[in-house]
């Protein structure tokens, strides 16, 4: 008999196997409790604490169940040797664990498979952690004294008293924090001169928030818990909630430091294409970046947790039901999704809103006519899908950059250009131009002076089909904050001092 076979037939392996089985429904239950809590919690710190508590609860339930299973296995073995009935776990009608341990020999093979998975997971993350440690001294250089001094001032602003080192790295693509006892903030080489000072300070505040919250240490502890429960879909969902809310907490600290929301969101959008490849360090592009930008621009919205939670919960439930053959009644099937509205002719129809609001400025006349001529919801859904596919700059990839950028512009327009009359930002002249052409390359803003109304001048270096050095003026003639366009796109002008 080999050592592996001896281990598989031991009471410890059987107890561990049944602990893994029970952890499925335990993790599912804890995940559903967290899901219900997130539906009512709004503060990012409270949501983060609830997610962390849920992960610790799954780990604690695993440990307690393993201790119980081990004790039951020992009692059952002694009872068998003395020809006595095994002690049941509970009252009449409950599962006799000791007997089940003896009747499920194949189930014991879960124990070595679990140990192999845990070892592989920890090995991979150890290698990743060692690789990130090398970043502190590989391809780095010190920043200017001005930025080092500014970093100290920003650290004092968020309550950090210990020394934090700021370095430029030729290896990384986005800012990141390394270390807990001696924290280091790494910036990609050239970023300190490529972005405006306000955006750089917002990014530094975000990284300092990670240091103040000791997120580097928390991330290591979280990784250890993930490794022990690597097989559990609900645990991966809980862990994703932790990472999302961790970034939200840091974003809230940045905004609390009186950083402009739009400027910070712009800084995040500038880093959207560069993603940190290793999960062992907190980086500014952590979490779902588009959701974070939307949350900054529309703070009343909260993170949607249901779409990602349902697949994990259903997968865990299916696995638990297949392993628990003694369960007499299956849970009722989930209710069918609510019926979708039929027809797109009413004013409140989602398809009417899509064509008249979402894409009003970018849909062509022939596309609009074709869409309005469709008869069924399935045809309209297919049209919308093809509409965005035709505009996807990177077809074949998961992300549609054109679609994401378009809805980002709508969000910015609604937040920045809302008229005092109540007109949504996307309907205003400035909102229309911003959604259609994006942010201007240069902007002049002039308040009311000498009896002249407030006005803004936007300059675009190039607009396809219009020309170069295009100037657009918006005037607030009524003093109500509702700027109206007064100059159509025109040929080059000398209004701006240094056209490029």
CSV table of C-alpha atoms in Angstrom, one decimal:
chain,number,residue,atom,x,y,z
A,1,UNK,CA,0.0,0.0,0.0
A,2,UNK,CA,1.4,3.4,-1.1
A,3,UNK,CA,1.6,6.4,1.2
A,4,UNK,CA,-1.1,8.1,-0.9
A,5,UNK,CA,-3.5,5.2,-0.5
A,6,UNK,CA,-2.8,5.1,3.2
A,7,UNK,CA,-3.6,8.8,3.5
A,8,UNK,CA,-6.7,8.5,1.4
A,9,UNK,CA,-8.0,5.7,3.6
A,10,UNK,CA,-7.2,7.6,6.8
A,11,UNK,CA,-9.9,9.2,8.9
A,12,UNK,CA,-8.2,12.6,8.4
A,13,UNK,CA,-8.7,12.4,4.6
A,14,UNK,CA,-12.3,11.4,5.0
A,15,UNK,CA,-13.0,14.2,7.4
A,16,UNK,CA,-11.3,16.7,5.1
A,17,UNK,CA,-13.3,15.4,2.1
A,18,UNK,CA,-16.6,15.9,3.9
A,19,UNK,CA,-15.4,19.3,5.1
A,20,UNK,CA,-14.9,20.3,1.5
A,21,UNK,CA,-18.4,19.1,0.7
A,22,UNK,CA,-20.0,21.0,3.5
A,23,UNK,CA,-18.1,24.2,2.7
A,24,UNK,CA,-20.0,24.4,-0.6
A,25,UNK,CA,-23.4,25.1,1.1
A,26,UNK,CA,-21.8,27.0,3.9
A,27,UNK,CA,-20.0,29.4,1.4
A,28,UNK,CA,-23.2,29.7,-0.6
A,29,UNK,CA,-25.2,30.7,2.4
A,30,UNK,CA,-22.7,33.3,3.5
A,31,UNK,CA,-22.5,34.6,0.0
A,32,UNK,CA,-26.2,35.0,-0.2
A,33,UNK,CA,-26.2,36.9,3.2
A,34,UNK,CA,-23.5,39.2,1.8
A,35,UNK,CA,-25.6,39.7,-1.4
A,36,UNK,CA,-28.6,40.8,0.7
A,37,UNK,CA,-26.3,43.1,2.8
A,38,UNK,CA,-24.9,44.8,-0.3
A,39,UNK,CA,-28.4,45.5,-1.6
A,40,UNK,CA,-29.0,47.8,1.3
A,41,UNK,CA,-25.5,49.1,2.2
A,42,UNK,CA,-24.3,52.2,0.4
A,43,UNK,CA,-21.1,53.4,2.2
A,44,UNK,CA,-18.0,51.8,0.6
A,45,UNK,CA,-16.3,51.2,3.9
A,46,UNK,CA,-19.3,49.4,5.3
A,47,UNK,CA,-19.6,47.3,2.1
A,48,UNK,CA,-15.8,46.5,2.3
A,49,UNK,CA,-16.1,45.5,6.0
A,50,UNK,CA,-19.1,43.2,5.2
A,51,UNK,CA,-17.3,41.5,2.4
A,52,UNK,CA,-14.1,40.9,4.5
A,53,UNK,CA,-16.3,39.6,7.3
A,54,UNK,CA,-18.0,37.2,4.9
A,55,UNK,CA,-14.6,35.8,3.6
A,56,UNK,CA,-13.4,35.3,7.2
A,57,UNK,CA,-16.7,33.6,8.0
A,58,UNK,CA,-16.2,31.1,5.2
A,59,UNK,CA,-12.7,30.3,6.4
A,60,UNK,CA,-13.9,30.0,10.1
A,61,UNK,CA,-16.8,27.7,9.0
A,62,UNK,CA,-14.3,25.5,7.1
A,63,UNK,CA,-12.0,25.3,10.1
A,64,UNK,CA,-14.8,24.6,12.6
A,65,UNK,CA,-16.3,21.9,10.3
A,66,UNK,CA,-12.9,20.2,9.8
A,67,UNK,CA,-12.4,20.1,13.6
A,68,UNK,CA,-15.9,18.6,14.0
A,69,UNK,CA,-15.4,16.1,11.2
A,70,UNK,CA,-12.1,15.0,12.6
A,71,UNK,CA,-13.6,14.4,16.1
A,72,UNK,CA,-16.5,12.5,14.6
A,73,UNK,CA,-14.2,10.4,12.5
A,74,UNK,CA,-12.2,9.4,15.6
A,75,UNK,CA,-15.3,8.6,17.6
A,76,UNK,CA,-16.6,6.5,14.7
A,77,UNK,CA,-13.4,4.5,14.5
A,78,UNK,CA,-13.4,3.8,18.2
A,79,UNK,CA,-17.0,2.8,18.1
A,80,UNK,CA,-16.3,0.4,15.3
A,81,UNK,CA,-13.4,-1.2,17.1
A,82,UNK,CA,-15.6,-1.8,20.2
A,83,UNK,CA,-18.7,-3.0,18.1
A,84,UNK,CA,-20.7,0.0,19.4
A,85,UNK,CA,-23.0,2.2,17.4
A,86,UNK,CA,-21.4,5.4,16.0
A,87,UNK,CA,-22.4,8.6,17.7
A,88,UNK,CA,-24.6,10.6,15.3
A,89,UNK,CA,-24.0,14.3,14.8
A,90,UNK,CA,-27.4,15.4,15.7
A,91,UNK,CA,-30.8,14.2,16.8
A,92,UNK,CA,-33.0,11.6,15.0
A,93,UNK,CA,-33.2,12.1,11.3
A,94,UNK,CA,-29.8,13.8,11.0
A,95,UNK,CA,-26.9,12.6,8.9
A,96,UNK,CA,-24.7,10.0,10.6
A,97,UNK,CA,-21.3,11.4,9.7
A,98,UNK,CA,-19.2,8.6,11.1
A,99,UNK,CA,-21.2,6.1,9.0
A,100,UNK,CA,-21.0,8.3,5.9
A,101,UNK,CA,-17.2,8.5,6.2
A,102,UNK,CA,-17.0,4.8,5.9
A,103,UNK,CA,-19.5,4.5,3.1
A,104,UNK,CA,-17.9,7.1,0.7
A,105,UNK,CA,-14.3,5.8,0.0
A,106,UNK,CA,-14.1,7.6,-3.4
A,107,UNK,CA,-15.0,10.9,-1.8
A,108,UNK,CA,-11.8,10.7,0.2
A,109,UNK,CA,-9.8,11.4,-2.9
A,110,UNK,CA,-11.0,15.0,-2.7
A,111,UNK,CA,-8.5,15.6,0.1
A,112,UNK,CA,-5.3,15.0,-1.9
A,113,UNK,CA,-6.8,16.9,-4.9
A,114,UNK,CA,-7.6,19.8,-2.7
A,115,UNK,CA,-4.1,19.8,-1.2
A,116,UNK,CA,-2.6,19.7,-4.6
A,117,UNK,CA,-4.7,22.7,-5.7
A,118,UNK,CA,-3.8,24.7,-2.6
A,119,UNK,CA,-0.1,24.0,-3.1
A,120,UNK,CA,-0.2,25.0,-6.7
A,121,UNK,CA,-2.1,28.2,-5.9
A,122,UNK,CA,0.3,29.3,-3.2
A,123,UNK,CA,3.3,28.4,-5.3
A,124,UNK,CA,2.0,30.6,-8.2
A,125,UNK,CA,1.3,33.6,-5.9
A,126,UNK,CA,4.7,33.2,-4.1
A,127,UNK,CA,6.5,33.4,-7.5
A,128,UNK,CA,4.3,36.5,-8.3
A,129,UNK,CA,5.1,38.1,-5.0
A,130,UNK,CA,8.8,37.5,-5.4
A,131,UNK,CA,8.7,39.0,-8.9
A,132,UNK,CA,6.9,42.2,-7.5
A,133,UNK,CA,9.6,42.5,-4.8
A,134,UNK,CA,12.2,42.8,-7.5
A,135,UNK,CA,10.5,45.9,-8.8
A,136,UNK,CA,11.7,48.0,-5.9
A,137,UNK,CA,15.3,47.8,-7.1
A,138,UNK,CA,15.1,46.9,-10.8
A,139,UNK,CA,14.8,49.6,-13.4
A,140,UNK,CA,13.9,52.4,-10.9
A,141,UNK,CA,15.1,56.0,-10.4
A,142,UNK,CA,14.3,58.7,-7.8
A,143,UNK,CA,11.9,61.5,-8.7
A,144,UNK,CA,12.7,65.2,-8.4
A,145,UNK,CA,12.8,66.9,-5.0
A,146,UNK,CA,9.7,68.8,-5.9
A,147,UNK,CA,7.5,65.7,-6.2
A,148,UNK,CA,9.1,64.1,-3.2
A,149,UNK,CA,8.2,67.1,-1.1
A,150,UNK,CA,4.7,67.2,-2.6
A,151,UNK,CA,4.2,63.5,-1.8
A,152,UNK,CA,5.0,64.3,1.9
A,153,UNK,CA,2.5,67.1,1.9
A,154,UNK,CA,-0.2,64.8,0.4
A,155,UNK,CA,0.7,62.1,2.9
A,156,UNK,CA,0.1,64.5,5.8
A,157,UNK,CA,-3.2,65.5,4.2
A,158,UNK,CA,-4.5,61.9,4.4
A,159,UNK,CA,-3.0,61.2,7.8
A,160,UNK,CA,0.2,59.3,7.0
A,161,UNK,CA,3.2,60.1,9.2
A,162,UNK,CA,5.8,57.5,8.2
A,163,UNK,CA,8.1,57.9,5.2
A,164,UNK,CA,6.9,56.9,1.8
A,165,UNK,CA,9.3,56.7,-1.2
A,166,UNK,CA,8.2,57.7,-4.7
A,167,UNK,CA,10.2,56.1,-7.5
A,168,UNK,CA,9.9,56.0,-11.3
A,169,UNK,CA,10.0,52.6,-12.9
A,170,UNK,CA,10.8,51.5,-16.4
A,171,UNK,CA,9.1,48.2,-15.9
A,172,UNK,CA,5.5,48.9,-14.8
A,173,UNK,CA,2.7,50.5,-16.8
A,174,UNK,CA,0.5,52.0,-14.1
A,175,UNK,CA,1.1,53.3,-10.6
A,176,UNK,CA,1.3,50.7,-7.8
A,177,UNK,CA,2.2,50.4,-4.2
A,178,UNK,CA,4.8,47.9,-2.9
A,179,UNK,CA,5.5,47.0,0.7
A,180,UNK,CA,3.8,47.5,4.1
A,181,UNK,CA,6.5,48.3,6.6
A,182,UNK,CA,8.5,50.4,4.1
A,183,UNK,CA,6.0,51.4,1.4
A,184,UNK,CA,7.1,52.4,-2.0
A,185,UNK,CA,5.0,54.0,-4.7
A,186,UNK,CA,6.1,53.2,-8.3
A,187,UNK,CA,5.2,55.5,-11.2
A,188,UNK,CA,5.9,54.6,-14.9
A,189,UNK,CA,8.8,56.6,-16.3
A,190,UNK,CA,7.5,59.7,-18.0
A,191,UNK,CA,4.1,59.8,-16.4
A,192,UNK,CA,5.0,62.6,-14.0
A,193,UNK,CA,5.5,64.9,-17.0
A,194,UNK,CA,2.8,63.5,-19.2
A,195,UNK,CA,-0.3,64.2,-17.0
A,196,UNK,CA,-1.4,67.5,-15.5
A,197,UNK,CA,-0.3,68.2,-11.9
A,198,UNK,CA,-3.9,67.9,-10.6
A,199,UNK,CA,-4.4,64.5,-12.1
A,200,UNK,CA,-1.0,63.3,-10.8
A,201,UNK,CA,-1.8,64.5,-7.3
A,202,UNK,CA,-5.2,62.6,-7.4
A,203,UNK,CA,-3.4,59.4,-8.4
A,204,UNK,CA,-0.8,59.9,-5.6
A,205,UNK,CA,-3.6,60.4,-3.1
A,206,UNK,CA,-5.2,57.1,-4.3
A,207,UNK,CA,-1.9,55.2,-3.7
A,208,UNK,CA,-1.4,56.9,-0.3
A,209,UNK,CA,-4.9,55.9,0.6
A,210,UNK,CA,-3.9,52.2,0.0
A,211,UNK,CA,-0.9,52.8,2.3
A,212,UNK,CA,-3.0,54.4,5.0
A,213,UNK,CA,-5.5,51.5,4.9
A,214,UNK,CA,-2.7,48.9,4.9
A,215,UNK,CA,-4.2,47.3,1.8
A,216,UNK,CA,-1.0,45.6,0.9
A,217,UNK,CA,-1.1,43.5,4.0
A,218,UNK,CA,-4.8,43.0,3.7
A,219,UNK,CA,-4.3,41.8,0.1
A,220,UNK,CA,-1.8,39.1,1.2
A,221,UNK,CA,-4.2,37.8,3.9
A,222,UNK,CA,-7.0,37.7,1.3
A,223,UNK,CA,-4.8,35.8,-1.1
A,224,UNK,CA,-4.1,33.2,1.6
A,225,UNK,CA,-7.8,32.7,2.2
A,226,UNK,CA,-8.5,32.5,-1.5
A,227,UNK,CA,-5.8,29.7,-1.8
A,228,UNK,CA,-7.4,27.6,0.9
A,229,UNK,CA,-10.9,27.9,-0.8
A,230,UNK,CA,-9.7,28.1,-4.4
A,231,UNK,CA,-12.4,25.7,-5.6
A,232,UNK,CA,-15.4,27.7,-4.4
A,233,UNK,CA,-17.1,30.1,-6.9
A,234,UNK,CA,-18.8,32.0,-4.1
A,235,UNK,CA,-15.5,32.7,-2.5
A,236,UNK,CA,-14.1,34.2,-5.7
A,237,UNK,CA,-17.2,36.4,-5.9
A,238,UNK,CA,-16.8,37.6,-2.3
A,239,UNK,CA,-13.1,38.2,-3.1
A,240,UNK,CA,-14.0,40.3,-6.1
A,241,UNK,CA,-16.4,42.4,-4.0
A,242,UNK,CA,-13.5,43.0,-1.5
A,243,UNK,CA,-11.2,44.2,-4.3
A,244,UNK,CA,-13.9,46.4,-5.8
A,245,UNK,CA,-14.9,48.1,-2.6
A,246,UNK,CA,-11.2,48.5,-1.6
A,247,UNK,CA,-10.7,50.6,-4.6
A,248,UNK,CA,-14.0,52.5,-3.9
A,249,UNK,CA,-12.8,53.3,-0.4
A,250,UNK,CA,-9.6,54.7,-1.8
A,251,UNK,CA,-11.5,56.7,-4.4
A,252,UNK,CA,-13.7,58.1,-1.6
A,253,UNK,CA,-10.6,59.2,0.4
A,254,UNK,CA,-9.3,61.0,-2.7
A,255,UNK,CA,-12.6,62.9,-3.2
A,256,UNK,CA,-12.7,63.6,0.6
A,257,UNK,CA,-9.3,65.4,0.1
A,258,UNK,CA,-11.3,67.9,-2.1
A,259,UNK,CA,-10.1,66.6,-5.4
A,260,UNK,CA,-12.4,67.4,-8.3
A,261,UNK,CA,-14.4,64.3,-9.3
A,262,UNK,CA,-14.2,65.1,-13.0
A,263,UNK,CA,-10.4,65.6,-12.9
A,264,UNK,CA,-9.9,62.4,-11.0
A,265,UNK,CA,-12.2,60.4,-13.4
A,266,UNK,CA,-10.2,61.9,-16.3
A,267,UNK,CA,-7.0,60.6,-14.7
A,268,UNK,CA,-8.5,57.1,-14.3
A,269,UNK,CA,-9.7,57.1,-17.9
A,270,UNK,CA,-6.2,58.1,-19.1
A,271,UNK,CA,-4.9,54.8,-17.5
A,272,UNK,CA,-7.7,52.6,-18.8
A,273,UNK,CA,-5.7,50.8,-21.4
A,274,UNK,CA,-2.8,49.9,-19.1
A,275,UNK,CA,-3.7,47.1,-16.7
A,276,UNK,CA,-1.5,45.8,-13.9
A,277,UNK,CA,-0.8,42.1,-14.6
A,278,UNK,CA,-0.2,40.8,-11.0
A,279,UNK,CA,-2.8,40.7,-8.3
A,280,UNK,CA,-0.3,40.8,-5.4
A,281,UNK,CA,-0.1,44.6,-5.2
A,282,UNK,CA,-2.7,47.3,-5.0
A,283,UNK,CA,-2.7,49.3,-8.3
A,284,UNK,CA,-4.8,52.3,-9.3
A,285,UNK,CA,-6.4,50.4,-12.1
A,286,UNK,CA,-7.7,47.7,-9.8
A,287,UNK,CA,-11.4,46.7,-9.9
A,288,UNK,CA,-13.7,47.5,-12.8
A,289,UNK,CA,-12.3,50.8,-14.0
A,290,UNK,CA,-15.4,51.9,-16.0
A,291,UNK,CA,-17.7,51.2,-13.0
A,292,UNK,CA,-15.3,53.3,-10.8
A,293,UNK,CA,-15.4,56.2,-13.3
A,294,UNK,CA,-19.2,56.0,-13.5
A,295,UNK,CA,-19.4,55.9,-9.7
A,296,UNK,CA,-17.3,59.0,-9.5
A,297,UNK,CA,-19.3,60.9,-12.0
A,298,UNK,CA,-22.7,59.7,-10.7
A,299,UNK,CA,-22.1,59.1,-7.0
A,300,UNK,CA,-25.8,58.2,-6.4
A,301,UNK,CA,-25.3,55.0,-8.2
A,302,UNK,CA,-24.0,51.9,-6.3
A,303,UNK,CA,-22.1,48.9,-7.5
A,304,UNK,CA,-24.3,46.3,-9.0
A,305,UNK,CA,-23.6,43.0,-7.4
A,306,UNK,CA,-26.5,40.8,-8.7
A,307,UNK,CA,-25.2,39.9,-12.2
A,308,UNK,CA,-21.9,38.5,-11.0
A,309,UNK,CA,-23.4,36.9,-7.9
A,310,UNK,CA,-26.1,34.8,-9.5
A,311,UNK,CA,-23.8,32.6,-11.7
A,312,UNK,CA,-21.5,31.9,-8.7
A,313,UNK,CA,-24.4,31.1,-6.5
A,314,UNK,CA,-26.1,28.8,-9.0
A,315,UNK,CA,-22.9,27.0,-9.8
A,316,UNK,CA,-22.2,26.4,-6.1
A,317,UNK,CA,-25.8,25.3,-5.5
A,318,UNK,CA,-25.6,22.8,-8.4
A,319,UNK,CA,-22.3,21.3,-7.1
A,320,UNK,CA,-23.8,21.0,-3.6
A,321,UNK,CA,-26.9,19.3,-4.8
A,322,UNK,CA,-24.9,16.8,-6.9
A,323,UNK,CA,-22.8,15.8,-3.9
A,324,UNK,CA,-25.6,15.7,-1.3
A,325,UNK,CA,-27.5,12.8,-2.7
A,326,UNK,CA,-29.5,12.4,0.5
A,327,UNK,CA,-31.2,15.8,0.1
A,328,UNK,CA,-34.9,14.8,-0.5
A,329,UNK,CA,-36.2,18.0,-2.0
A,330,UNK,CA,-34.5,20.3,-4.4
A,331,UNK,CA,-35.0,24.0,-4.0
A,332,UNK,CA,-37.6,25.6,-6.2
A,333,UNK,CA,-36.3,26.9,-9.6
A,334,UNK,CA,-35.5,30.6,-9.8
A,335,UNK,CA,-38.4,32.8,-11.0
A,336,UNK,CA,-38.4,33.6,-14.7
A,337,UNK,CA,-37.0,37.0,-15.7
A,338,UNK,CA,-39.6,39.8,-16.0
A,339,UNK,CA,-41.2,40.2,-19.3
A,340,UNK,CA,-39.5,42.7,-21.6
A,341,UNK,CA,-41.6,45.5,-23.1
A,342,UNK,CA,-43.0,44.7,-26.5
A,343,UNK,CA,-42.9,47.3,-29.2
A,344,UNK,CA,-40.7,50.4,-29.5
A,345,UNK,CA,-43.3,53.0,-30.4
A,346,UNK,CA,-44.1,54.3,-26.9
A,347,UNK,CA,-42.1,57.2,-25.4
A,348,UNK,CA,-40.9,55.2,-22.4
A,349,UNK,CA,-39.7,52.2,-24.5
A,350,UNK,CA,-36.0,51.3,-24.0
A,351,UNK,CA,-35.5,51.2,-27.8
A,352,UNK,CA,-37.1,54.6,-28.3
A,353,UNK,CA,-34.8,56.0,-25.6
A,354,UNK,CA,-31.8,54.3,-27.2
A,355,UNK,CA,-32.4,55.8,-30.6
A,356,UNK,CA,-33.6,59.3,-29.4
A,357,UNK,CA,-31.2,59.7,-26.5
A,358,UNK,CA,-28.3,57.3,-26.3
A,359,UNK,CA,-27.1,57.4,-29.9
A,360,UNK,CA,-29.0,60.5,-31.1
A,361,UNK,CA,-25.8,62.3,-32.2
A,362,UNK,CA,-23.9,59.4,-33.8
A,363,UNK,CA,-26.6,57.3,-35.6
A,364,UNK,CA,-26.8,57.9,-39.3
A,365,UNK,CA,-30.1,58.8,-41.0
A,366,UNK,CA,-30.3,55.6,-42.9
A,367,UNK,CA,-29.6,53.6,-39.7
A,368,UNK,CA,-32.3,55.5,-37.8
A,369,UNK,CA,-34.8,54.9,-40.6
A,370,UNK,CA,-34.0,51.2,-40.7
A,371,UNK,CA,-34.2,50.8,-36.9
A,372,UNK,CA,-37.6,52.5,-36.7
A,373,UNK,CA,-38.9,50.1,-39.4
A,374,UNK,CA,-38.1,47.0,-37.3
A,375,UNK,CA,-41.1,45.1,-36.0
A,376,UNK,CA,-39.9,42.7,-33.2
A,377,UNK,CA,-37.8,43.1,-30.1
A,378,UNK,CA,-35.4,40.4,-31.3
A,379,UNK,CA,-34.7,42.4,-34.5
A,380,UNK,CA,-34.1,45.6,-32.4
A,381,UNK,CA,-31.7,43.8,-30.1
A,382,UNK,CA,-29.8,42.4,-33.0
A,383,UNK,CA,-29.6,45.8,-34.7
A,384,UNK,CA,-28.2,47.4,-31.6
A,385,UNK,CA,-25.6,44.7,-31.3
A,386,UNK,CA,-24.5,45.1,-34.9
A,387,UNK,CA,-24.6,48.9,-34.5
A,388,UNK,CA,-21.8,48.8,-31.9
A,389,UNK,CA,-19.9,46.0,-33.7
A,390,UNK,CA,-19.6,48.2,-36.8
A,391,UNK,CA,-18.0,50.9,-34.7
A,392,UNK,CA,-15.7,48.6,-32.6
A,393,UNK,CA,-12.1,49.6,-33.3
A,394,UNK,CA,-10.8,46.3,-32.0
A,395,UNK,CA,-13.3,43.6,-33.3
A,396,UNK,CA,-12.9,40.2,-31.8
A,397,UNK,CA,-12.0,41.4,-28.3
A,398,UNK,CA,-14.2,41.4,-25.3
A,399,UNK,CA,-14.2,45.2,-24.9
A,400,UNK,CA,-15.8,47.7,-27.3
A,401,UNK,CA,-13.8,50.8,-26.8
A,402,UNK,CA,-16.1,53.0,-28.9
A,403,UNK,CA,-19.2,52.0,-26.9
A,404,UNK,CA,-17.5,52.5,-23.6
A,405,UNK,CA,-16.1,55.9,-24.5
A,406,UNK,CA,-19.5,57.0,-25.9
A,407,UNK,CA,-21.3,56.2,-22.6
A,408,UNK,CA,-18.5,57.7,-20.6
A,409,UNK,CA,-19.0,61.0,-22.6
A,410,UNK,CA,-22.7,60.9,-21.9
A,411,UNK,CA,-22.0,60.5,-18.2
A,412,UNK,CA,-19.5,63.4,-18.2
A,413,UNK,CA,-22.0,65.6,-20.1
A,414,UNK,CA,-24.9,64.8,-17.7
A,415,UNK,CA,-22.7,65.6,-14.7
A,416,UNK,CA,-20.8,68.7,-16.0
A,417,UNK,CA,-23.3,70.4,-18.3
A,418,UNK,CA,-26.6,70.1,-16.5
A,419,UNK,CA,-28.5,73.3,-17.1
A,420,UNK,CA,-30.1,75.3,-14.3
A,421,UNK,CA,-33.4,75.0,-16.2
A,422,UNK,CA,-33.3,71.2,-15.6
A,423,UNK,CA,-32.3,70.3,-19.1
A,424,UNK,CA,-30.1,67.1,-19.0
A,425,UNK,CA,-26.5,67.7,-19.8
A,426,UNK,CA,-26.6,65.5,-22.9
A,427,UNK,CA,-29.3,67.8,-24.4
A,428,UNK,CA,-27.3,71.0,-24.0
A,429,UNK,CA,-25.2,72.4,-26.8
A,430,UNK,CA,-22.0,71.8,-24.9
A,431,UNK,CA,-23.1,68.3,-24.1
A,432,UNK,CA,-23.9,67.6,-27.7
A,433,UNK,CA,-20.4,68.8,-28.9
A,434,UNK,CA,-18.7,66.9,-26.1
A,435,UNK,CA,-20.5,63.6,-26.9
A,436,UNK,CA,-19.9,64.0,-30.6
A,437,UNK,CA,-16.3,65.1,-30.6
A,438,UNK,CA,-15.0,64.4,-27.1
A,439,UNK,CA,-13.2,66.9,-24.8
A,440,UNK,CA,-11.6,69.9,-26.6
A,441,UNK,CA,-7.9,70.2,-27.0
A,442,UNK,CA,-8.0,73.7,-25.5
A,443,UNK,CA,-10.7,75.5,-23.6
A,444,UNK,CA,-11.1,79.2,-22.7
A,445,UNK,CA,-13.7,80.1,-20.0
A,446,UNK,CA,-14.6,83.7,-19.4
A,447,UNK,CA,-17.0,84.8,-16.6
A,448,UNK,CA,-19.3,87.8,-16.8
A,449,UNK,CA,-17.3,91.0,-17.2
A,450,UNK,CA,-18.1,94.6,-18.2
A,451,UNK,CA,-21.6,93.8,-19.0
A,452,UNK,CA,-20.6,91.0,-21.4
A,453,UNK,CA,-22.2,87.5,-20.8
A,454,UNK,CA,-20.1,84.6,-19.7
A,455,UNK,CA,-18.8,82.5,-22.6
A,456,UNK,CA,-16.5,79.5,-23.4
A,457,UNK,CA,-14.4,78.9,-26.5
A,458,UNK,CA,-13.5,75.3,-27.4
A,459,UNK,CA,-10.7,74.5,-29.8
A,460,UNK,CA,-10.2,71.2,-31.6
A,461,UNK,CA,-7.0,70.6,-33.5
A,462,UNK,CA,-8.7,68.4,-36.0
A,463,UNK,CA,-12.2,67.1,-36.6
A,464,UNK,CA,-12.7,64.7,-39.5
A,465,UNK,CA,-14.9,66.1,-42.2
A,466,UNK,CA,-14.8,69.6,-40.6
A,467,UNK,CA,-11.2,70.8,-40.6
A,468,UNK,CA,-8.3,71.8,-38.4
A,469,UNK,CA,-8.1,74.3,-35.6
A,470,UNK,CA,-11.9,74.3,-35.2
A,471,UNK,CA,-13.3,76.9,-32.8
A,472,UNK,CA,-16.7,76.6,-31.1
A,473,UNK,CA,-18.2,79.3,-28.8
A,474,UNK,CA,-20.9,78.9,-26.2
A,475,UNK,CA,-22.5,81.9,-24.6
A,476,UNK,CA,-24.6,82.2,-21.5
A,477,UNK,CA,-26.7,85.2,-22.6
A,478,UNK,CA,-29.4,84.8,-19.9
A,479,UNK,CA,-26.9,84.3,-17.1
A,480,UNK,CA,-28.7,81.0,-16.2
A,481,UNK,CA,-25.8,78.6,-16.7
A,482,UNK,CA,-27.4,77.4,-20.0
A,483,UNK,CA,-24.7,78.0,-22.6
A,484,UNK,CA,-25.8,78.2,-26.2
A,485,UNK,CA,-23.6,77.7,-29.2
A,486,UNK,CA,-22.9,81.0,-31.0
A,487,UNK,CA,-20.2,80.0,-33.5
A,488,UNK,CA,-20.5,77.0,-35.8
A,489,UNK,CA,-17.4,74.9,-36.6
A,490,UNK,CA,-15.2,77.1,-38.9
A,491,UNK,CA,-11.8,77.2,-40.7
A,492,UNK,CA,-8.6,78.0,-38.7
A,493,UNK,CA,-8.7,81.1,-36.5
A,494,UNK,CA,-6.2,83.0,-34.5
A,495,UNK,CA,-8.3,83.3,-31.3
A,496,UNK,CA,-5.9,80.9,-29.3
A,497,UNK,CA,-2.4,82.2,-28.8
A,498,UNK,CA,-0.4,79.2,-29.8
A,499,UNK,CA,-2.3,76.9,-32.2
A,500,UNK,CA,-0.6,73.6,-32.7
